[in-house]
Coordinates of C-alpha atoms in Angstrom, one line a residue:
P20 CA 102.1 111.1 68.0
R21 CA 99.1 109.8 68.7
L22 CA 97.9 107.0 66.1
V23 CA 95.1 108.9 64.6
D24 CA 97.1 112.0 63.8
V25 CA 98.9 109.9 61.9
V26 CA 95.7 108.1 60.2
E27 CA 94.6 111.7 59.5
E28 CA 97.3 113.3 57.8
L29 CA 98.3 110.0 55.4
G30 CA 94.8 109.6 54.5
L31 CA 95.7 106.0 55.5
K32 CA 92.2 103.3 55.4
T33 CA 91.1 101.6 58.5
I34 CA 90.4 98.0 58.2
R35 CA 90.5 97.4 62.1
P36 CA 90.4 100.1 64.8
G37 CA 91.8 98.4 67.5
S38 CA 93.3 100.8 69.8
I39 CA 93.3 103.5 67.5
D40 CA 92.3 105.9 70.3
V41 CA 94.7 105.7 72.5
A42 CA 97.9 104.3 70.7
R43 CA 100.6 106.8 70.2
V44 CA 103.7 105.6 67.4
R45 CA 107.2 105.6 69.2
Q46 CA 108.9 103.8 66.1
I47 CA 107.9 103.2 63.0
A48 CA 109.7 99.8 61.5
V49 CA 109.8 98.7 57.7
A50 CA 109.5 94.8 57.5
G51 CA 112.1 94.8 54.5
S52 CA 113.6 91.4 55.5
A53 CA 113.2 88.1 56.8
V54 CA 110.6 87.5 59.4
E55 CA 113.6 87.0 62.2
N56 CA 115.0 90.6 61.6
A57 CA 111.4 92.1 62.1
I58 CA 111.1 90.5 65.9
S59 CA 113.5 92.6 67.0
W60 CA 111.4 95.4 66.5
L61 CA 107.9 94.3 67.9
R62 CA 108.0 96.5 70.7
P63 CA 105.7 98.9 72.3
G64 CA 104.5 101.8 70.2
T65 CA 105.6 100.2 67.1
L66 CA 104.0 101.2 63.6
L67 CA 105.0 98.3 61.7
V68 CA 104.6 99.1 57.3
S69 CA 104.6 96.1 55.7
S70 CA 102.8 94.6 52.7
G71 CA 99.9 92.5 53.1
D72 CA 101.1 89.3 51.3
R73 CA 103.8 89.0 54.0
S74 CA 101.9 86.6 56.4
D75 CA 104.6 85.7 58.4
I76 CA 105.3 89.0 59.8
I77 CA 101.4 89.3 60.2
L78 CA 101.2 86.3 61.8
A79 CA 104.4 87.4 64.2
A80 CA 102.6 91.0 64.8
S81 CA 99.8 89.3 65.7
L82 CA 101.6 86.5 68.1
A83 CA 103.7 89.3 69.8
H84 CA 100.0 91.1 70.4
L85 CA 99.0 87.9 72.2
K86 CA 102.0 88.3 74.4
G87 CA 101.1 91.6 75.8
V88 CA 103.1 93.7 73.5
P89 CA 101.1 96.8 72.6
L90 CA 101.8 97.7 68.9
A91 CA 100.9 100.6 67.9
G92 CA 99.2 98.8 64.4
I93 CA 100.5 97.5 61.1
L94 CA 99.9 99.3 58.1
F95 CA 99.6 97.6 55.0
T96 CA 100.7 99.3 51.8
C97 CA 100.5 98.9 47.8
E98 CA 96.5 97.9 48.7
R99 CA 97.5 94.7 49.5
E100 CA 95.8 93.4 52.4
P101 CA 96.3 89.8 54.3
A102 CA 95.1 86.6 52.7
E103 CA 91.6 85.7 53.5
S104 CA 93.0 82.4 55.5
V105 CA 95.4 84.6 57.6
A106 CA 92.5 87.4 58.4
A107 CA 90.4 84.7 59.6
L108 CA 93.4 83.0 61.8
T109 CA 93.7 86.5 63.3
S110 CA 89.9 88.2 63.2
S111 CA 89.1 86.4 66.8
S112 CA 88.2 88.6 70.1
Q113 CA 91.6 87.8 70.9
F114 CA 93.2 90.7 68.3
N115 CA 90.4 93.2 68.7
G116 CA 93.1 95.4 70.2
L117 CA 95.6 95.3 67.0
T118 CA 95.5 98.3 64.8
L119 CA 95.1 97.4 61.1
L120 CA 95.7 100.2 58.6
A121 CA 95.6 100.2 54.9
T122 CA 97.2 102.8 52.1
D123 CA 97.4 102.3 48.0
K124 CA 101.0 104.0 48.2
D125 CA 104.2 101.6 48.1
T126 CA 106.1 100.7 50.9
Y127 CA 109.3 103.3 49.9
E128 CA 106.4 106.2 49.4
T129 CA 104.8 105.5 52.9
S130 CA 108.4 105.0 54.3
V131 CA 108.9 109.1 52.8
L132 CA 106.0 110.2 54.0
L133 CA 106.0 109.1 57.4
A134 CA 109.5 110.1 57.8
G135 CA 107.9 113.7 56.9
L136 CA 105.2 113.3 59.6
N137 CA 104.5 116.9 61.7
R138 CA 105.7 116.4 64.9
G139 CA 104.0 119.5 66.4
V140 CA 101.6 119.0 69.4
T141 CA 98.0 119.1 68.0
K142 CA 95.6 121.2 70.1
D143 CA 93.5 118.4 71.4
D144 CA 96.6 116.3 72.7
P145 CA 96.4 117.8 76.4
L146 CA 98.8 114.2 77.3
R147 CA 102.0 115.8 75.5
M148 CA 101.2 118.9 76.2
Q149 CA 101.3 118.4 79.7
Q150 CA 104.7 116.0 78.6
I151 CA 106.3 118.8 77.2
I152 CA 105.5 121.5 80.1
E153 CA 106.9 119.0 82.9
A154 CA 110.1 118.4 80.3
V155 CA 110.4 122.5 80.6
V156 CA 110.2 122.6 83.9
E157 CA 112.2 120.0 84.9
R158 CA 114.6 122.1 83.4
I159 CA 114.3 125.5 84.3
D160 CA 116.7 127.1 86.8
M161 CA 114.2 128.4 89.5
A162 CA 116.5 129.6 91.6
R163 CA 117.7 132.2 88.7
I164 CA 114.3 133.1 88.0
K165 CA 113.4 134.1 91.3
S166 CA 116.1 136.2 91.7
F167 CA 114.9 138.2 89.3
I168 CA 111.4 138.8 90.6
A169 CA 109.4 138.9 93.9
E170 CA 107.4 135.9 95.0
P171 CA 104.3 136.7 96.1
G172 CA 102.4 136.4 99.9
E173 CA 100.6 133.5 99.1
T174 CA 102.0 131.3 96.4
H175 CA 99.9 128.2 94.8
L176 CA 102.1 124.7 93.7
T177 CA 101.0 124.4 90.4
P178 CA 101.2 121.0 89.2
P179 CA 104.5 120.8 87.0
A180 CA 106.1 122.9 90.2
F181 CA 104.7 120.3 92.4
R182 CA 106.0 117.4 90.1
H183 CA 109.6 119.0 89.8
R184 CA 110.1 119.6 93.4
L185 CA 108.7 115.9 93.9
I186 CA 111.6 114.6 91.2
Q187 CA 114.5 117.0 93.1
M188 CA 113.3 116.1 96.0
A189 CA 113.4 112.3 95.7
R190 CA 116.7 112.8 93.9
S191 CA 118.4 114.3 97.0
A192 CA 117.0 111.5 99.1
N193 CA 118.8 108.7 97.1
K194 CA 116.7 106.4 98.6
R195 CA 116.4 102.6 98.0
I196 CA 112.9 101.3 97.0
V197 CA 111.5 97.6 96.4
L198 CA 109.2 97.0 94.3
P199 CA 107.5 93.6 94.5
E200 CA 105.5 93.2 91.4
A201 CA 109.1 93.4 89.5
D202 CA 107.6 91.3 86.5
E203 CA 104.6 93.7 86.0
P204 CA 105.3 96.0 82.9
R205 CA 104.1 99.3 84.0
T206 CA 106.7 98.7 87.1
L207 CA 109.3 97.6 85.2
R208 CA 108.9 100.7 82.9
A209 CA 108.5 103.0 85.8
A210 CA 111.9 101.4 87.7
A211 CA 114.0 101.8 84.7
I212 CA 112.6 105.5 84.2
C213 CA 113.4 106.4 87.8
H214 CA 116.7 104.7 87.7
E215 CA 117.5 106.9 84.7
K216 CA 116.6 110.4 86.4
R217 CA 118.4 108.6 89.8
I218 CA 114.8 109.3 91.4
A219 CA 115.5 105.9 93.3
H220 CA 117.3 103.3 93.5
C221 CA 115.1 100.5 92.5
I222 CA 114.8 96.9 93.8
L223 CA 113.6 94.5 92.1
P224 CA 112.4 90.8 94.3
G225 CA 111.3 88.1 91.8
D226 CA 112.3 85.5 89.0
P227 CA 115.7 86.9 87.8
A228 CA 114.6 85.4 84.1
R229 CA 111.2 85.8 84.4
I230 CA 112.0 89.9 84.9
R231 CA 114.4 90.2 82.0
E232 CA 112.3 88.1 79.8
M233 CA 109.0 90.9 80.6
A234 CA 111.5 93.7 80.4
E235 CA 112.3 93.0 76.8
M236 CA 108.9 91.6 75.6
H237 CA 107.6 94.6 76.4
G238 CA 110.9 96.9 75.1
V239 CA 112.0 97.9 78.8
V240 CA 115.9 98.7 78.8
L241 CA 117.2 97.7 82.4
P242 CA 120.1 99.4 83.2
D243 CA 122.8 96.7 84.0
D244 CA 123.4 98.0 87.4
I245 CA 120.1 98.0 88.9
T246 CA 119.4 95.6 91.6
I247 CA 117.5 92.3 90.6
I248 CA 117.1 89.8 93.7
D249 CA 116.5 86.5 93.4
A250 CA 113.7 86.3 95.9
Q251 CA 114.1 82.2 95.7
A252 CA 117.6 81.9 96.9
V253 CA 117.2 84.7 99.5
R254 CA 113.3 83.8 101.2
D255 CA 115.1 81.3 103.5
R256 CA 116.9 84.1 105.2
Y257 CA 114.2 86.0 106.7
V258 CA 111.7 83.4 108.1
A259 CA 113.4 83.3 111.4
P260 CA 113.2 87.6 111.9
M261 CA 109.8 87.0 110.4
V262 CA 109.0 84.5 113.5
E263 CA 110.7 86.6 116.0
M264 CA 108.8 89.5 115.2
R265 CA 105.5 87.8 114.8
K266 CA 105.9 85.0 117.9
S267 CA 103.5 86.9 120.0
K268 CA 100.7 85.7 117.1
G269 CA 102.5 82.6 117.2
L270 CA 104.0 82.2 113.8
T271 CA 105.7 79.4 112.9
P272 CA 108.4 78.5 110.5
E273 CA 106.5 77.1 107.6
D274 CA 103.7 79.4 108.1
A275 CA 106.6 82.2 107.6
A276 CA 108.2 80.5 105.1
E277 CA 105.1 80.0 103.2
Q278 CA 104.0 84.0 103.6
L279 CA 107.3 84.5 102.1
E280 CA 106.6 82.9 98.3
D281 CA 104.8 86.2 98.3
T282 CA 106.9 89.1 97.2
V283 CA 105.4 91.9 99.0
V284 CA 105.7 90.2 102.5
L285 CA 109.5 89.3 100.8
G286 CA 109.9 93.4 100.5
T287 CA 108.2 94.2 103.7
M288 CA 110.7 92.0 105.6
M289 CA 113.5 93.8 103.7
L290 CA 112.1 97.1 104.8
A291 CA 111.9 95.8 108.3
L292 CA 115.6 94.9 108.5
G293 CA 116.7 98.2 107.2
E294 CA 117.6 96.5 103.9
V295 CA 115.6 99.0 101.8
D296 CA 114.3 102.3 102.7
G297 CA 110.9 102.0 101.5
L298 CA 108.1 99.7 99.4
V299 CA 105.3 100.4 96.5
S300 CA 102.8 97.8 95.4
G301 CA 99.4 97.6 94.2
A302 CA 99.8 97.5 90.4
V303 CA 98.4 94.0 90.5
H304 CA 97.9 93.5 94.4
T305 CA 94.9 95.0 96.5
T306 CA 95.4 97.4 99.5
A307 CA 94.9 94.8 101.6
N308 CA 98.0 93.0 100.2
T309 CA 99.8 95.8 100.2
V310 CA 99.1 97.6 103.5
R311 CA 98.1 94.2 105.5
P312 CA 102.2 93.2 105.8
A313 CA 103.1 96.9 106.6
L314 CA 100.8 96.9 110.0
Q315 CA 101.8 93.5 110.9
L316 CA 105.9 94.2 110.6
I317 CA 106.4 97.7 110.1
K318 CA 103.5 98.9 112.5
T319 CA 103.2 102.6 113.3
A320 CA 105.4 105.7 114.0
P321 CA 105.6 106.5 117.9
G322 CA 103.3 108.6 118.3
Q323 CA 101.3 107.7 116.1
A324 CA 97.4 105.7 116.9
I325 CA 96.7 105.3 113.3
V326 CA 97.4 104.7 109.6
S327 CA 96.4 106.7 106.9
S328 CA 96.1 107.9 103.4
V329 CA 96.1 111.1 101.0
F330 CA 95.9 111.9 97.6
F331 CA 97.8 114.9 96.0
M332 CA 95.1 116.1 93.4
L333 CA 96.9 117.8 90.6
M334 CA 93.9 120.6 89.7
P335 CA 95.2 122.9 86.6
D336 CA 96.1 125.8 88.9
Q337 CA 97.0 124.5 92.3
V338 CA 97.9 121.4 94.3
L339 CA 95.3 120.0 96.8
V340 CA 95.4 117.6 99.4
Y341 CA 92.5 114.8 99.9
G342 CA 92.5 112.6 103.0
D343 CA 91.9 110.1 104.2
C344 CA 90.6 108.3 100.8
A345 CA 91.9 104.8 101.1
I346 CA 92.3 103.1 104.2
N347 CA 89.9 103.8 107.6
P348 CA 86.0 103.1 106.7
D349 CA 84.5 105.1 109.7
P350 CA 87.2 107.1 111.8
N351 CA 85.9 108.4 115.0
A352 CA 86.1 112.2 115.8
E353 CA 89.9 111.1 117.7
E354 CA 90.9 109.6 114.9
L355 CA 90.1 111.8 112.4
A356 CA 91.6 114.6 114.0
D357 CA 95.3 112.1 113.6
I358 CA 94.5 112.1 110.1
A359 CA 93.8 116.0 109.6
I360 CA 97.3 116.6 111.9
Q361 CA 99.0 113.9 109.6
S362 CA 97.7 115.0 106.3
A363 CA 98.9 118.6 106.9
Q364 CA 102.4 117.8 108.2
S365 CA 102.2 115.6 104.8
A366 CA 101.1 118.8 103.0
K367 CA 104.1 120.8 104.5
A368 CA 106.7 118.1 103.7
F369 CA 105.8 118.4 100.2
G370 CA 106.1 122.4 100.0
L371 CA 102.3 123.1 100.8
E372 CA 101.4 125.6 103.8
P373 CA 98.5 123.8 105.1
R374 CA 94.9 125.2 105.2
V375 CA 92.7 122.4 106.3
A376 CA 89.3 121.9 106.3
M377 CA 87.1 119.5 108.0
I378 CA 84.5 118.4 105.1
S379 CA 80.4 117.9 106.4
Y380 CA 77.3 118.4 105.1
S381 CA 76.9 121.7 107.2
T382 CA 79.0 125.0 107.6
G383 CA 80.1 126.3 111.1
S384 CA 77.0 125.8 113.8
S385 CA 74.3 125.5 111.2
G386 CA 73.5 121.6 111.2
E387 CA 73.0 118.9 114.1
G388 CA 73.4 115.6 114.1
A389 CA 75.9 112.7 114.9
D390 CA 77.9 112.7 111.6
V391 CA 78.6 116.6 111.7
D392 CA 79.1 116.2 115.7
K393 CA 81.9 114.0 115.1
V394 CA 83.6 116.5 112.7
R395 CA 83.0 119.3 115.2
K396 CA 84.7 117.3 117.8
A397 CA 87.3 116.3 115.7
T398 CA 88.3 120.1 114.8
K399 CA 88.4 120.7 118.4
L400 CA 90.9 117.9 119.1
A401 CA 93.3 118.8 116.1
R402 CA 93.3 122.8 117.4
E403 CA 94.4 121.3 120.8
R404 CA 97.2 119.0 119.8
A405 CA 98.0 120.9 116.7
P406 CA 97.8 124.8 117.8
D407 CA 99.2 126.4 115.6
L408 CA 97.9 124.5 112.7
M409 CA 95.6 126.4 110.5
I410 CA 92.0 124.2 110.6
D411 CA 88.3 125.1 110.3
G412 CA 85.5 122.6 110.4
P413 CA 83.0 121.6 109.9
M414 CA 82.7 123.0 106.6
Q415 CA 81.2 122.2 103.5
Y416 CA 83.1 121.3 100.2
D417 CA 81.9 125.1 98.3
A418 CA 82.8 127.2 101.3
A419 CA 85.9 125.2 101.7
S420 CA 87.4 125.8 98.2
V421 CA 85.6 128.6 96.7
E422 CA 86.1 132.5 98.1
S423 CA 82.7 133.8 97.3
V424 CA 80.8 130.9 99.1
G425 CA 83.6 131.1 102.3
R426 CA 82.9 134.9 102.7
Q427 CA 79.4 134.0 103.0
K428 CA 78.8 131.1 105.3
A429 CA 82.3 131.6 107.4
P430 CA 83.2 134.9 107.1
D431 CA 85.7 134.8 109.9
S432 CA 87.2 131.6 109.0
A433 CA 91.0 131.7 108.0
V434 CA 90.2 128.7 106.0
A435 CA 87.0 129.1 104.2
G436 CA 87.7 129.7 100.2
R437 CA 91.2 129.1 100.6
A438 CA 91.3 125.4 101.5
N439 CA 94.1 123.5 100.1
V440 CA 93.6 120.2 102.3
F441 CA 90.3 118.2 102.8
I442 CA 89.5 116.2 105.3
F443 CA 86.7 114.0 104.6
P444 CA 84.5 112.5 107.7
D445 CA 84.6 108.4 106.4
L446 CA 86.0 106.9 103.1
N447 CA 82.9 106.4 101.4
T448 CA 82.9 110.1 101.6
G449 CA 86.6 110.4 100.6
N450 CA 86.8 107.9 98.0
T451 CA 84.0 109.1 96.1
T452 CA 84.8 112.6 95.9
Y453 CA 88.7 112.0 94.9
K454 CA 87.7 109.5 92.0
A455 CA 84.4 112.3 91.0
V456 CA 87.1 115.0 90.7
Q457 CA 90.2 112.8 89.0
R458 CA 87.2 111.7 86.3
S459 CA 85.3 114.4 86.0
A460 CA 87.7 117.4 85.9
N461 CA 90.2 114.9 83.9
V462 CA 93.0 115.7 86.6
V463 CA 96.4 113.6 88.0
S464 CA 96.3 112.4 91.3
V465 CA 99.3 111.2 92.9
G466 CA 98.8 108.8 95.8
P467 CA 97.6 107.2 97.7
M468 CA 100.3 108.1 100.2
L469 CA 100.1 106.2 103.6
Q470 CA 100.9 108.4 106.5
G471 CA 101.9 106.8 110.3
L472 CA 104.2 104.0 109.9
C473 CA 107.0 103.6 110.8
K474 CA 108.9 103.4 107.6
P475 CA 107.3 104.3 104.1
V476 CA 105.1 102.2 102.5
N477 CA 102.9 103.2 99.6
D478 CA 100.1 101.6 97.7
L479 CA 99.2 101.5 93.7
S480 CA 95.8 101.8 92.2
R481 CA 95.7 98.6 89.9
G482 CA 94.7 101.4 87.1
A483 CA 98.1 103.2 87.7
L484 CA 100.2 104.3 84.6
V485 CA 103.5 104.3 84.6
D486 CA 103.7 108.3 85.8
D487 CA 101.6 107.6 88.5
I488 CA 104.4 105.0 89.7
V489 CA 107.3 106.9 88.5
Y490 CA 105.7 109.9 91.4
T491 CA 104.7 107.3 93.8
I492 CA 108.2 106.2 94.0
A493 CA 109.3 109.6 94.3
L494 CA 106.7 110.3 97.1
T495 CA 108.0 107.1 99.2
A496 CA 111.4 108.2 98.8
I497 CA 110.9 111.3 100.2
Q498 CA 109.1 110.1 102.8
A499 CA 112.0 108.0 104.0
V500 CA 114.4 110.9 104.9

C-alpha cells in the first residue's frame, strides 16, 4: 500500500513528511531487539516501527537512508519522539526524504493495527491498479478466449496486451542482454526481475563485489545463476579486437585499453563479438555515451543508411509509435523516408499493423514552404521504397489521430484519423511531442528503441523506472531474434 493510505487509515501523526507522497510500504519491521538484529530489515520500502527512545534504531535507519536505501519511513510508538540531541543530528537537508511518523498507541497495538491494514486498492491509486491489470493479463490464456469469440476486423493493441506480448516474445527469444550499468540499483532490480520471469538472461559486467554490495544495500536478491563478469579481469582480451575494428581510425592499443575502462564500451565489444545478443544502457549514462560506441563498433545493418529511434506510447486504449524522438536532429527527406519505413517495420514486429502519418504543420497540399515540402518529398520516397506500406503525409497531428478531423481535412486518406505510427519532421518536434503526451496525458512510454543497427543497442532515460528498464530489456531481446 501507499504510505499515505497507511497514515490515513491509522490516523498517524506526521513529524516529517519526507517522501510520503510517493513511498510504498513493502514490508513492516518492528524493532524490538538489539540494533544489529534490525539492520537486515533496513531495505527499500520498509516501514520501521520503534519507540522514539530507541536512538540506536533511529541512527541506524538514518545511516541507511544516507547510503541510498529508500525506506518507507519510521513510525514512533507510545507518543515518544526522538531525543532532542538525536533529532538535531538527523535534521539536516540530507535526511529530508526520510519520513517520520508517530502514534500514541504502544508497539504491540500498533503492530496489530498494521497487520490488519486494508489491502484493497484505493480508487486514486492508478499505478497499483495497472500492476494488477498486468498481472491478470500475464496469466490469461488468450488462445482459449479467442476460441470462444470472433476477432474484429481491426483491433487496437491495448497497453496490457502489448506488455503481455512483449514478455511472451522475449521469453521465446531467450537472449543474452548485457547491462553495463550493473551496479545501478534500478538496473540490478530489473535484471533480477528479468531473470525471475525468464524475460532474458542478463549479463552484469563490473566489479563483482560492488555489484553484490549494491544489490544487498537495496534489497535486491540476485539469482545464484545470474552472470556477473569481472570487467577488470576480462578487459585486456578485448583490446586487440577493438584495435582491429577501429584500425582505419588509427586506434592504438593504449587508447583501446583506456576506452574499455568504460563498461558501456566493454559491453558493446561483447556484443560486437557475439558474446551477448543485445545491450541496454542509459540509466546513468547519456544517450551519446550509449549510442556512440555502437555506431563505432556495431555499425548500421545492411541496407540501412541511418540509425533512428521509436517510442511505444501506451495510450489508455491503444499503443502508438512515435519516431524519431531521440537521435536525428534534422533529417533530410531521404532520411525521413528511411525513418518512416524503419518505424513501420518496428511496429509490425511488435504486433501493430502500421498506418503511418508523416506529421507536419499542414495537411495535404494546403501548405507550402521548405519544411512541409521536405515531409511531402519524404512521403513520396517512402511510398516508392515500400509500395505496400500504408502511409500518408504531410498531415497535421489532429488529422492523423482524430477520425472526425481526418474525414474533414483528408477525406480520401486511408491513414487520416486512424494513424498508429507518427513520424515527426525533426527531433525538436518529436522529442517535445512525446514528452508533452507522456507527462500531460500520464501515459507510459517504452523506449527509445534504436533502429538500423546490425545488433540491438537501446538507450534508457536517466529517469527510467525499474519497469521501463524491464520492458526495454524485453524489446532488445525481441530485436535480437
